[in-house]
Tab-separated table of C-alpha atoms in Angstrom:
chain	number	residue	atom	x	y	z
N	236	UNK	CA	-22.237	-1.471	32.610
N	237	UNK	CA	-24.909	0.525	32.181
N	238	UNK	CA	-26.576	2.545	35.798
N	239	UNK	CA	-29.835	1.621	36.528
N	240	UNK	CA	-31.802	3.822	39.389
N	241	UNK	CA	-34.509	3.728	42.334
N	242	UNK	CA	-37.215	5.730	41.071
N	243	UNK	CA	-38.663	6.200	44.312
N	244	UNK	CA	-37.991	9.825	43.536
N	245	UNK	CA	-36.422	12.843	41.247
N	246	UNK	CA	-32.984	12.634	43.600
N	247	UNK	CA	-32.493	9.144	42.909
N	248	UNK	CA	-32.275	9.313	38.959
N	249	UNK	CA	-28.558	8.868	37.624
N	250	UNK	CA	-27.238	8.568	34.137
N	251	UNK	CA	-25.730	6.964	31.477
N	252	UNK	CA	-24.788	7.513	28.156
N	253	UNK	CA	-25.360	5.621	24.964
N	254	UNK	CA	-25.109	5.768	21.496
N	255	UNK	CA	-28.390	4.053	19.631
N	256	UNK	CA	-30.333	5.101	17.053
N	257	UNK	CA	-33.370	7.264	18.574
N	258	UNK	CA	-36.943	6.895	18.160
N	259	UNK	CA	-39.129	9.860	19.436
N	260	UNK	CA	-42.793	9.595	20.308
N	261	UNK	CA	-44.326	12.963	19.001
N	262	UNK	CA	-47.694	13.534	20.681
N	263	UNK	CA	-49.722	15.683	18.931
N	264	UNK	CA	-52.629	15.831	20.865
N	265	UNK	CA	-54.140	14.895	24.203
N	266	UNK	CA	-57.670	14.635	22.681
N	267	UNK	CA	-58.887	11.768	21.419
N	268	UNK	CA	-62.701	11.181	19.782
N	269	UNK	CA	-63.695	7.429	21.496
N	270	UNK	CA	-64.034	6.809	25.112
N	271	UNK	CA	-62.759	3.704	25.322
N	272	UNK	CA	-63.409	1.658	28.726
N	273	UNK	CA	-60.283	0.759	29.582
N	274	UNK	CA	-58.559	4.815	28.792
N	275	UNK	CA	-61.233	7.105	29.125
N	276	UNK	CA	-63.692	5.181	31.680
N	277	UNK	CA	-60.952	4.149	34.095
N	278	UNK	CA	-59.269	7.878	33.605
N	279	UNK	CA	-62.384	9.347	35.473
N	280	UNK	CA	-62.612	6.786	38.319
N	281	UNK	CA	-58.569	7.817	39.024
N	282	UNK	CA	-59.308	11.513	38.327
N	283	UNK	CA	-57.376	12.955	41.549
N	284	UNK	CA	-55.411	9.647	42.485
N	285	UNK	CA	-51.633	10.105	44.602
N	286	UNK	CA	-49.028	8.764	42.583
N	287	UNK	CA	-47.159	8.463	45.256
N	288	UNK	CA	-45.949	11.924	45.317
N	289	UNK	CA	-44.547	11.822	41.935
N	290	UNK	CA	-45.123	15.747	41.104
N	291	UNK	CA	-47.726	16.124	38.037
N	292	UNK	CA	-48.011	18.810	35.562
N	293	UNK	CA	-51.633	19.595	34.748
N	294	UNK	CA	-50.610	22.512	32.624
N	295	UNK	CA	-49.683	20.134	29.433
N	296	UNK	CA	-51.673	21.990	26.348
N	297	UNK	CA	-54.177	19.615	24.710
N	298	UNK	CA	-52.456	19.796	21.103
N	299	UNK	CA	-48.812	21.037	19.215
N	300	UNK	CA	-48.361	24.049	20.603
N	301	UNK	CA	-44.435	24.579	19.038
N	302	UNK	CA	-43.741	25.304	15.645
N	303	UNK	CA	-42.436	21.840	13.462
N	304	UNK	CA	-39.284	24.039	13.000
N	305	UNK	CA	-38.455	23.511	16.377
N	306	UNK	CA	-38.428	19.498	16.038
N	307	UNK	CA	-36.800	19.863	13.416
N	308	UNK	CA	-33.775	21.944	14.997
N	309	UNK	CA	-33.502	19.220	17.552
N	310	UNK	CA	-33.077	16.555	15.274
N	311	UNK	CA	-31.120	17.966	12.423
N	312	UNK	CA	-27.914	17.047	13.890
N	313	UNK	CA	-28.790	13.190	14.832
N	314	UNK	CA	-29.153	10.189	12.351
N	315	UNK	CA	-31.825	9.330	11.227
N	316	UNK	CA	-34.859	9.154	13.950
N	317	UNK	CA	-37.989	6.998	13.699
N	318	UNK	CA	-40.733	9.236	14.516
N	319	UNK	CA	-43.912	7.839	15.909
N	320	UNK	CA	-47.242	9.605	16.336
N	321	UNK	CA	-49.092	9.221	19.228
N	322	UNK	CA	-52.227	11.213	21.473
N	323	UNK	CA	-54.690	10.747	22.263
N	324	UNK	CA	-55.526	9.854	18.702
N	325	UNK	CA	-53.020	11.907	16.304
N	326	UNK	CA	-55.158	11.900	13.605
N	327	UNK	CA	-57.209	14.702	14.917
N	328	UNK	CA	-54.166	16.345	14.104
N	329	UNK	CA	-53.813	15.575	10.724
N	330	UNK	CA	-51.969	18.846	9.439
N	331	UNK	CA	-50.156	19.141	12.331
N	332	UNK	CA	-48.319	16.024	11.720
N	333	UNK	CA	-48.204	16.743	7.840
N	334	UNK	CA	-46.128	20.008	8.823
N	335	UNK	CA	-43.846	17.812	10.756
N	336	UNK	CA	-43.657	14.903	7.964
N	337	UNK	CA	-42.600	17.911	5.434
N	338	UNK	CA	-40.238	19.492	8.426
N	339	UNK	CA	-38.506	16.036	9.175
N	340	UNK	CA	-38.733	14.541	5.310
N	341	UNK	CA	-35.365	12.177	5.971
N	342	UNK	CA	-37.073	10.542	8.708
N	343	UNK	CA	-38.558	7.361	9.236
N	344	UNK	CA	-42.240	7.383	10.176
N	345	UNK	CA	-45.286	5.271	12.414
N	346	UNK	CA	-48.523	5.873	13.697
N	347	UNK	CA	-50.385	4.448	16.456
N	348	UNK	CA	-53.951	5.225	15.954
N	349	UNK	CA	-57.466	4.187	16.437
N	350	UNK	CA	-57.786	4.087	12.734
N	351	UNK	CA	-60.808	5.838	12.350
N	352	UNK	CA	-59.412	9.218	10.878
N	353	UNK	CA	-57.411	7.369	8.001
N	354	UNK	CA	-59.576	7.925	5.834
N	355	UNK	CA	-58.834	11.205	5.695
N	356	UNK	CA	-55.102	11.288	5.398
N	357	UNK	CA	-54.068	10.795	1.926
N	358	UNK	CA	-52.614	8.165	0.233
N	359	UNK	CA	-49.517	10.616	-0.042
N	360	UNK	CA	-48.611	10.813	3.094
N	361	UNK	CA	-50.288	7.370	4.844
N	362	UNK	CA	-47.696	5.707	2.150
N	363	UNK	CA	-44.797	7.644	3.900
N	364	UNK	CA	-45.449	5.135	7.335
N	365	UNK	CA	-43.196	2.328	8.045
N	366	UNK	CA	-45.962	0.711	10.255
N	367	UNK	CA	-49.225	1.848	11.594
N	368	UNK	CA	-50.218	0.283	14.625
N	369	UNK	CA	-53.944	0.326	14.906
N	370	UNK	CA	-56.336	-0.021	18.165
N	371	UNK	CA	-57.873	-3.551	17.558
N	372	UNK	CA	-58.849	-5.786	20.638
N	373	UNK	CA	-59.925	-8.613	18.638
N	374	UNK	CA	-62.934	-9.766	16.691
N	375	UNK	CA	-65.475	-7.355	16.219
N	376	UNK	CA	-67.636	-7.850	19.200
N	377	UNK	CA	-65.235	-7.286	21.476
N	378	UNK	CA	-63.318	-4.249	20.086
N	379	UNK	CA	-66.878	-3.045	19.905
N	380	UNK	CA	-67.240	-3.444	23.476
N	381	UNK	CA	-64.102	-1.679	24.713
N	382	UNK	CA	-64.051	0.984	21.856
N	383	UNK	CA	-67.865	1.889	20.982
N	384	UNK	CA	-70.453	0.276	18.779
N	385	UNK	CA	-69.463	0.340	14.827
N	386	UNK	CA	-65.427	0.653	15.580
N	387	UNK	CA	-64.299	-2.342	14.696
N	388	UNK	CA	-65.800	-2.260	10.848
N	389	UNK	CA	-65.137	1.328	10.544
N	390	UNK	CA	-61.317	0.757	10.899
N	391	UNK	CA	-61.010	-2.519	8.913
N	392	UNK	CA	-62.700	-0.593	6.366
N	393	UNK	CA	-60.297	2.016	6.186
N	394	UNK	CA	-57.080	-0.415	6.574
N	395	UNK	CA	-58.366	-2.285	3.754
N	396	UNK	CA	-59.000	0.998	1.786
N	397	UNK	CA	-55.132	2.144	2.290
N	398	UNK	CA	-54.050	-0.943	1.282
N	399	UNK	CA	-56.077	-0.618	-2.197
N	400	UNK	CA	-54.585	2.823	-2.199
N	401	UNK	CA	-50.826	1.599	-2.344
N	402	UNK	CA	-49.901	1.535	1.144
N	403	UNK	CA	-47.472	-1.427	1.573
N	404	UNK	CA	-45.624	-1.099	5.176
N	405	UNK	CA	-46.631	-3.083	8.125
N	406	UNK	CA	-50.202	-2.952	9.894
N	407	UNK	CA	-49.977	-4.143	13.511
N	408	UNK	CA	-52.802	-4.975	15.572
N	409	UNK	CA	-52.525	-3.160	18.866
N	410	UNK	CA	-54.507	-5.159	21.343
N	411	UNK	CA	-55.671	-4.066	24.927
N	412	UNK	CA	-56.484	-7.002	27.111
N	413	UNK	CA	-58.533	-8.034	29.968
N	414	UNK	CA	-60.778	-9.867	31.326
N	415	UNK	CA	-63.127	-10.317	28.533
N	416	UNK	CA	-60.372	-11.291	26.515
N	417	UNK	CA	-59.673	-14.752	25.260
N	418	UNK	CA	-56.254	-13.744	24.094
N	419	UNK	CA	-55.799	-17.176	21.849
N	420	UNK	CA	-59.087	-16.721	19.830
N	421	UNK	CA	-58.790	-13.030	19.559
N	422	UNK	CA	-55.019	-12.737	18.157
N	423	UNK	CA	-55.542	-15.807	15.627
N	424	UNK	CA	-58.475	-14.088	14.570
N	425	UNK	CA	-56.663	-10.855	13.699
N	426	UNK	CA	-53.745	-12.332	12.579
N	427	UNK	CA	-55.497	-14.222	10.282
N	428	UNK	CA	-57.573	-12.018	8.295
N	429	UNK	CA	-54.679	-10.379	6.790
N	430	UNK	CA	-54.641	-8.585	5.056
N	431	UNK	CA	-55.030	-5.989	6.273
N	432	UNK	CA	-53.301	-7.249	9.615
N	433	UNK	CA	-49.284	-8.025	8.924
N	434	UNK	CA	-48.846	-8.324	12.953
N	435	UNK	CA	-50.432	-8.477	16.505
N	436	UNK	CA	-49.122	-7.147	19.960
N	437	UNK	CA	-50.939	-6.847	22.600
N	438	UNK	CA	-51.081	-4.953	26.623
N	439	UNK	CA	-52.438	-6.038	29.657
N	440	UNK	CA	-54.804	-3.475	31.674
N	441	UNK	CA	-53.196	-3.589	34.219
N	442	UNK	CA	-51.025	-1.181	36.462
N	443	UNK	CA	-52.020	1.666	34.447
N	444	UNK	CA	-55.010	2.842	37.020
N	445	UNK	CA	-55.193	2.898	41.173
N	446	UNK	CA	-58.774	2.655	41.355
N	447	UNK	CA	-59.600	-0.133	38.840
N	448	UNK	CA	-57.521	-2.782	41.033
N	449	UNK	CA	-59.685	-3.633	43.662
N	450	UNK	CA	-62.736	-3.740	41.269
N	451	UNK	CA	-61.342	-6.708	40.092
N	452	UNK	CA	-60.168	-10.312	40.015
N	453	UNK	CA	-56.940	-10.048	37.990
N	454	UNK	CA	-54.975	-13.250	39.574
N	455	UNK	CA	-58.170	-15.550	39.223
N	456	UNK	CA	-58.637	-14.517	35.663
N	457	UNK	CA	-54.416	-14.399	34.732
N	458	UNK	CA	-54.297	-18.121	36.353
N	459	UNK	CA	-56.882	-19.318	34.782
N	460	UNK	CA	-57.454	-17.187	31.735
N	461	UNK	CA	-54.811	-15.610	30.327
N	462	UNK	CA	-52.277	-18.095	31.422
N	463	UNK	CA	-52.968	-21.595	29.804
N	464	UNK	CA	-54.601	-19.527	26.856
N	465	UNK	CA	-51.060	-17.832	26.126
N	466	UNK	CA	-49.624	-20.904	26.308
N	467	UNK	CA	-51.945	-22.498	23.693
N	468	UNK	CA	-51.700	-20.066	21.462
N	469	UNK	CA	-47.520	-20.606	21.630
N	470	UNK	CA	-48.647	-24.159	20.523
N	471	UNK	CA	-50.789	-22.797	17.911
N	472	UNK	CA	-47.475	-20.531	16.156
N	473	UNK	CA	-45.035	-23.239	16.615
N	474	UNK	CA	-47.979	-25.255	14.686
N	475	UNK	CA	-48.517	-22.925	12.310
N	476	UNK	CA	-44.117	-22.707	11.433
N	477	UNK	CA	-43.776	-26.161	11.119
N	478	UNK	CA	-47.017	-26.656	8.932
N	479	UNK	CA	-46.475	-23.596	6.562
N	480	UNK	CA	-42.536	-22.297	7.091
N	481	UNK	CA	-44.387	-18.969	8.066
N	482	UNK	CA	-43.203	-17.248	11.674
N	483	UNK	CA	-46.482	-15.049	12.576
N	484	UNK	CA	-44.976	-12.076	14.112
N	485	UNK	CA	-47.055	-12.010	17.302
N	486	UNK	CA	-44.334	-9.408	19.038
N	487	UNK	CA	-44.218	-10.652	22.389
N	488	UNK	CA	-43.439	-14.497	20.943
N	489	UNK	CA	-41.300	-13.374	18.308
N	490	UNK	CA	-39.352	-11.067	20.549
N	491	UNK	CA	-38.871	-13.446	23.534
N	492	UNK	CA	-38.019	-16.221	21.175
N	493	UNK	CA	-35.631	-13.946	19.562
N	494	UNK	CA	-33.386	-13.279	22.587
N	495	UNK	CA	-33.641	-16.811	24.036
N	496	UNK	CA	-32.238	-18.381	21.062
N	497	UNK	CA	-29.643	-15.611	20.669
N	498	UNK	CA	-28.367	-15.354	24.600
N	499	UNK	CA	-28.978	-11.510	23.902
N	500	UNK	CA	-29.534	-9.374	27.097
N	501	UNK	CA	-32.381	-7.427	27.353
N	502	UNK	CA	-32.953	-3.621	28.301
N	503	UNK	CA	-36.373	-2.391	28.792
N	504	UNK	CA	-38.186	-3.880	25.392
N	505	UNK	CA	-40.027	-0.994	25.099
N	506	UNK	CA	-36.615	1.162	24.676
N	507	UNK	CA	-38.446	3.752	27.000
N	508	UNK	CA	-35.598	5.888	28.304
N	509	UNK	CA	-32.629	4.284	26.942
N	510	UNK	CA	-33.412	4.057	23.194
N	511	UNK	CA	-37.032	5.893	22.992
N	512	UNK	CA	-38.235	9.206	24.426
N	513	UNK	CA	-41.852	10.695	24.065
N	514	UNK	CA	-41.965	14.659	23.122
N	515	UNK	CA	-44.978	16.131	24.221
N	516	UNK	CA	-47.158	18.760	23.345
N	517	UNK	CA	-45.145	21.770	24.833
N	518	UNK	CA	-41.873	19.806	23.952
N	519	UNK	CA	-40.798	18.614	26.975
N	520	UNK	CA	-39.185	15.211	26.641
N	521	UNK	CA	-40.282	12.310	29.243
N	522	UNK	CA	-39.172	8.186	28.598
N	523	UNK	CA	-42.433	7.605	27.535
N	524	UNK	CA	-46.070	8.568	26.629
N	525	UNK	CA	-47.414	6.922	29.343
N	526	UNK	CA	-45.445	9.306	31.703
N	527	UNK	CA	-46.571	12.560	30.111
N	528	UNK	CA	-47.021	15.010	32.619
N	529	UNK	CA	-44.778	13.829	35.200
N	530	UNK	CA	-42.703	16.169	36.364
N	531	UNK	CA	-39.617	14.172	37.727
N	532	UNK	CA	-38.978	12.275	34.637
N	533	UNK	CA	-38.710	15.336	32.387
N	534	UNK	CA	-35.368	15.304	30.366
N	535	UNK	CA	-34.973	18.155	28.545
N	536	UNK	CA	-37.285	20.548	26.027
N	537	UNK	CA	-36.718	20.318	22.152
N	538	UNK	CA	-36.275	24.037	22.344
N	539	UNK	CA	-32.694	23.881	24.478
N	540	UNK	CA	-30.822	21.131	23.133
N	541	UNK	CA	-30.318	18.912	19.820
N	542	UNK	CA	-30.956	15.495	19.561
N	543	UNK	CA	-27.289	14.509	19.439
N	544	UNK	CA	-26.685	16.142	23.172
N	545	UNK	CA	-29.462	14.437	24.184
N	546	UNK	CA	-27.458	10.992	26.380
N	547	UNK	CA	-29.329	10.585	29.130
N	548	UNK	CA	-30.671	6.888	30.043
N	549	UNK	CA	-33.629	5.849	32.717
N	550	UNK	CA	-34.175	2.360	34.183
N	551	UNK	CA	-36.124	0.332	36.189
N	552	UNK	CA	-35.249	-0.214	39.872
N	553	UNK	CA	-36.579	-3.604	41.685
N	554	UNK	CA	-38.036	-5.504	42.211
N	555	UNK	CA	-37.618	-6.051	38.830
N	556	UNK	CA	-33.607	-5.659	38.501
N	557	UNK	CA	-33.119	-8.834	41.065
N	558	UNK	CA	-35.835	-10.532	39.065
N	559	UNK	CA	-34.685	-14.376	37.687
N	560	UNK	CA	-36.357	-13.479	34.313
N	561	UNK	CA	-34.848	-9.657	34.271
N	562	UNK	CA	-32.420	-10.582	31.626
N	563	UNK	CA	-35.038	-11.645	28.918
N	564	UNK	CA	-38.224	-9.073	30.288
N	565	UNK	CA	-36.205	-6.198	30.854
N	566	UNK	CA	-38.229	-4.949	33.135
N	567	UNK	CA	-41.573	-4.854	31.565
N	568	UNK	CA	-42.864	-1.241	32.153
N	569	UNK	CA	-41.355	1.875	33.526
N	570	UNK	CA	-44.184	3.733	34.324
N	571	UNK	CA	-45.232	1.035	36.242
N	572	UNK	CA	-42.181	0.472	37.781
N	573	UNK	CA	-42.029	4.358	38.867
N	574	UNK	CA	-46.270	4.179	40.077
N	575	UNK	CA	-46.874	0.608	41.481
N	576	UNK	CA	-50.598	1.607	41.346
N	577	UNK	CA	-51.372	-1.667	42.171
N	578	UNK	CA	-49.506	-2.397	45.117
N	579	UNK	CA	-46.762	-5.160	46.243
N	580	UNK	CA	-49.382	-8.001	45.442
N	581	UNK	CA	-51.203	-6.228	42.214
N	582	UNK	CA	-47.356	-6.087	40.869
N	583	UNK	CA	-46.572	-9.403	41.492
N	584	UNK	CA	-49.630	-10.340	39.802
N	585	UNK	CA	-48.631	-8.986	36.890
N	586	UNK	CA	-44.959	-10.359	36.732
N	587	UNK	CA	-46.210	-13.717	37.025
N	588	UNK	CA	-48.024	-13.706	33.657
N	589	UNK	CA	-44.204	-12.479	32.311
N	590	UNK	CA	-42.974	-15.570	33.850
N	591	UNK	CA	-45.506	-18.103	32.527
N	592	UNK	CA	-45.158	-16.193	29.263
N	593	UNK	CA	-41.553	-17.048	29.526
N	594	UNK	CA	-41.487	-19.927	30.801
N	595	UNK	CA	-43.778	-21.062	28.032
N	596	UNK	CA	-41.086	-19.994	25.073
N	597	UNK	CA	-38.125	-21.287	27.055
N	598	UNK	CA	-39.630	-24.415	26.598
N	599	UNK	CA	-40.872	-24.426	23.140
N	600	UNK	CA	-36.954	-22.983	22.207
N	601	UNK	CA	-35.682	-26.136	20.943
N	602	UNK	CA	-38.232	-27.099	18.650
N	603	UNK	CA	-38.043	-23.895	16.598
N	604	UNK	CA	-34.298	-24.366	17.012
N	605	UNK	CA	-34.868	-27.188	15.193
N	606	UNK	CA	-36.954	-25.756	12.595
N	607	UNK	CA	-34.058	-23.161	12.286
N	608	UNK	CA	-31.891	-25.626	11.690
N	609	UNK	CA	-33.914	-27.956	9.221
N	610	UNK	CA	-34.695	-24.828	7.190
N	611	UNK	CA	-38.192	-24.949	7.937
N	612	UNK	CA	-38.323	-21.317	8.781
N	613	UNK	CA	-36.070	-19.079	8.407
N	614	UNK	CA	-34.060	-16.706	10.784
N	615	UNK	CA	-35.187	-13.440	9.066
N	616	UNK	CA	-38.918	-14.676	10.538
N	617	UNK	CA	-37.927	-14.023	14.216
N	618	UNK	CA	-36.456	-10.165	12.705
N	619	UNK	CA	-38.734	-7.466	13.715
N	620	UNK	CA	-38.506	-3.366	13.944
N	621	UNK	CA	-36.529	-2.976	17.548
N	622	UNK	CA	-37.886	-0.103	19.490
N	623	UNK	CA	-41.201	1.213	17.440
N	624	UNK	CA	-43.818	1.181	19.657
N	625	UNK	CA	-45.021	-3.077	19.315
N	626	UNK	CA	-45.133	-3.905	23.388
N	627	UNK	CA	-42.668	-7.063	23.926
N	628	UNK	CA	-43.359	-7.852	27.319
N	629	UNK	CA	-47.232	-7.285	27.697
């Protein structure tokens, strides 16, 4: 049985060992060159915020500041790793992460990026990704909302460019949502212009910021939003199967759908501190990107240990581990978990759209069981990359 912990501070953590493959966030930069609403806007309003008197580093350097060398000690004596880049945007970084592509060749490789640097890549080395998970929010006017005037075009024009240039892995749609956000309309309309778009996931806004919370109306919009939308769109994939014999891999369906016809237990979907670890710029190791900086949940520097040595395992505490839908979420988020920026009520908030989300598969299961079993689809269509970077749980 694996130990899960309180993280109501750095004396509570405990650990467990594990042996899983390992994927590795490598974040080259803390720049990025958009100023996004929902990252950069909302990072200003917070700019001094407690979290709770988890201990921050400020000190982080804003790009690579170790030699690839050093990664590549600290993974030389693993298997293989899936390596995804990460920032800020990474591709401000370009021949950084070319340095650590030629360092790490045996590796597996993925991007997530906000596409508009990929241009300027290379065919040689944009060819060496598995996936590339790209910053869309949906249809044009509304990633041009979030992201900046011109964004949306500028990226499609460079996904479609790649994929005239050879590049045949898997381009995921990486969705922020809110309130503005119809999510039904805006992931059929990215998953249906493919290509470029092979596959959507998407994240709420929400519980990444203390300020934003009481600036909005989060419950009234998840009731009667987010809620009955999610659940039409479910209709609209289940629709789609038993018209075409095509799953859509919409992550967060797929995944769900996945474990409930399978009685698999879930872990944290994300694999954040179990099965994924972020390095950051100075090589310290934390479970995630999201928790750069924060000082309790370091783990280790690539400069003292190898990747092999390297057992240690974080989890959520509650409420989420007493939770009637833990075994299929997992737990959601643990940077969440560890902040609860939101508050008792905020959280609870959230978890409910897990449930409905749930809730809404559980009870579409037997049909595609039945399409399973008719050999309308097939069960490689519910099969998807474990662990590289597409959010499960939103």
């Amino acid at each position: 049985m694996q130990t899960r912990f309180s993280l109501s501070g750095p004396s509570s953590v405990q650990w467990c060992e594990k042996s899983l493959p390992m994927n590795y966030y490598v974040t080259l930069t803390t720049n990025c060159n958009l100023k996004c609403k929902y990252c950069y806007g909302k990072s200003c309003d917070d700019f001094g915020s407690d979290f709770h008197g988890i201990n921050i580093d400020y000190s982080i350097p804003p790009r690579l500041n170790y030699p690839a060398s050093f990664l590549q000690h600290f993974l030389e004596k693993g298997h293989r790793p899936v390596l995804i880049f990460y920032g800020g945007e990474p591709l401000l970084e370009i021949e950084a992460m070319k340095s650590v592509m030629d360092a790490v060749a045996s590796a597996s490789f993925v991007i997530q990026t906000n596409g508009l640097q990929l241009n300027k890549v290379g065919s040689e080395y944009v060819n060496r990704f598995n996936s590339i998970f790209v910053s869309l929010d949906g249809d044009e006017a509304l990633t041009d909302y979030y992201r900046g005037k011109g964004t949306f075009r500028k990226v499609m024009a460079n996904l479609n460019s790649i994929r005239d240039d050879g590049f045949e892995g898997e381009i995921v749609a990486r969705m922020t949502v809110g309130e503005e956000t119809e999510i039904d309309h805006q992931v059929l309309g990215l998953i249906n212009s493919r290509p470029p778009i092979s596959s959507v996931h998407w994240q709420l806004d929400a519980l990444f910021w203390q300020n934003d919370y009481s600036k909005r109306n989060f419950a009234d919009w998840a009731i009667n939003n987010y809620n009955p939308r999610i659940r039409r769109l479910i209709e609209v994939w289940i629709g789609h199967m038993r018209e075409s014999g095509e799953v859509w891999r919409l992550y967060p369906f797929v995944g769900v759908m996945r474990s409930l016809l399978t009685g698999e237990p879930a872990q944290l979907r994300c694999g954040a501190g179990w099965s994924v670890y972020n390095i950051q710029t100075d090589g310290n190791i934390t479970p995630c990107p999201v928790m750069a900086g924060m000082r309790d949940f370091y783990l280790g520097n690539i400069r003292d240990v190898h990747s092999e040595e390297f057992k240690k395992s974080v989890f959520v505490s509650e409420p989420c581990s007493s939770c009637r839908v833990f075994h299929i979420c997992g737990g959601r988020c643990l940077y969440a978990n560890a902040t609860k920026l939101w508050g008792t009520q905020g959280y609870q908030q959230v978890c409910d759209t897990v449930i409905n989300l749930i809730q809404a598969l559980t009870e579409a299961k037997f049909e595609v069981k039945g399409l399973l079993e008719d050999g309308t689809i097939r069960p490689e269509g519910l099969d998807y990359p474990a662990y590289n970077g597409a959010e499960i749980i939103p």
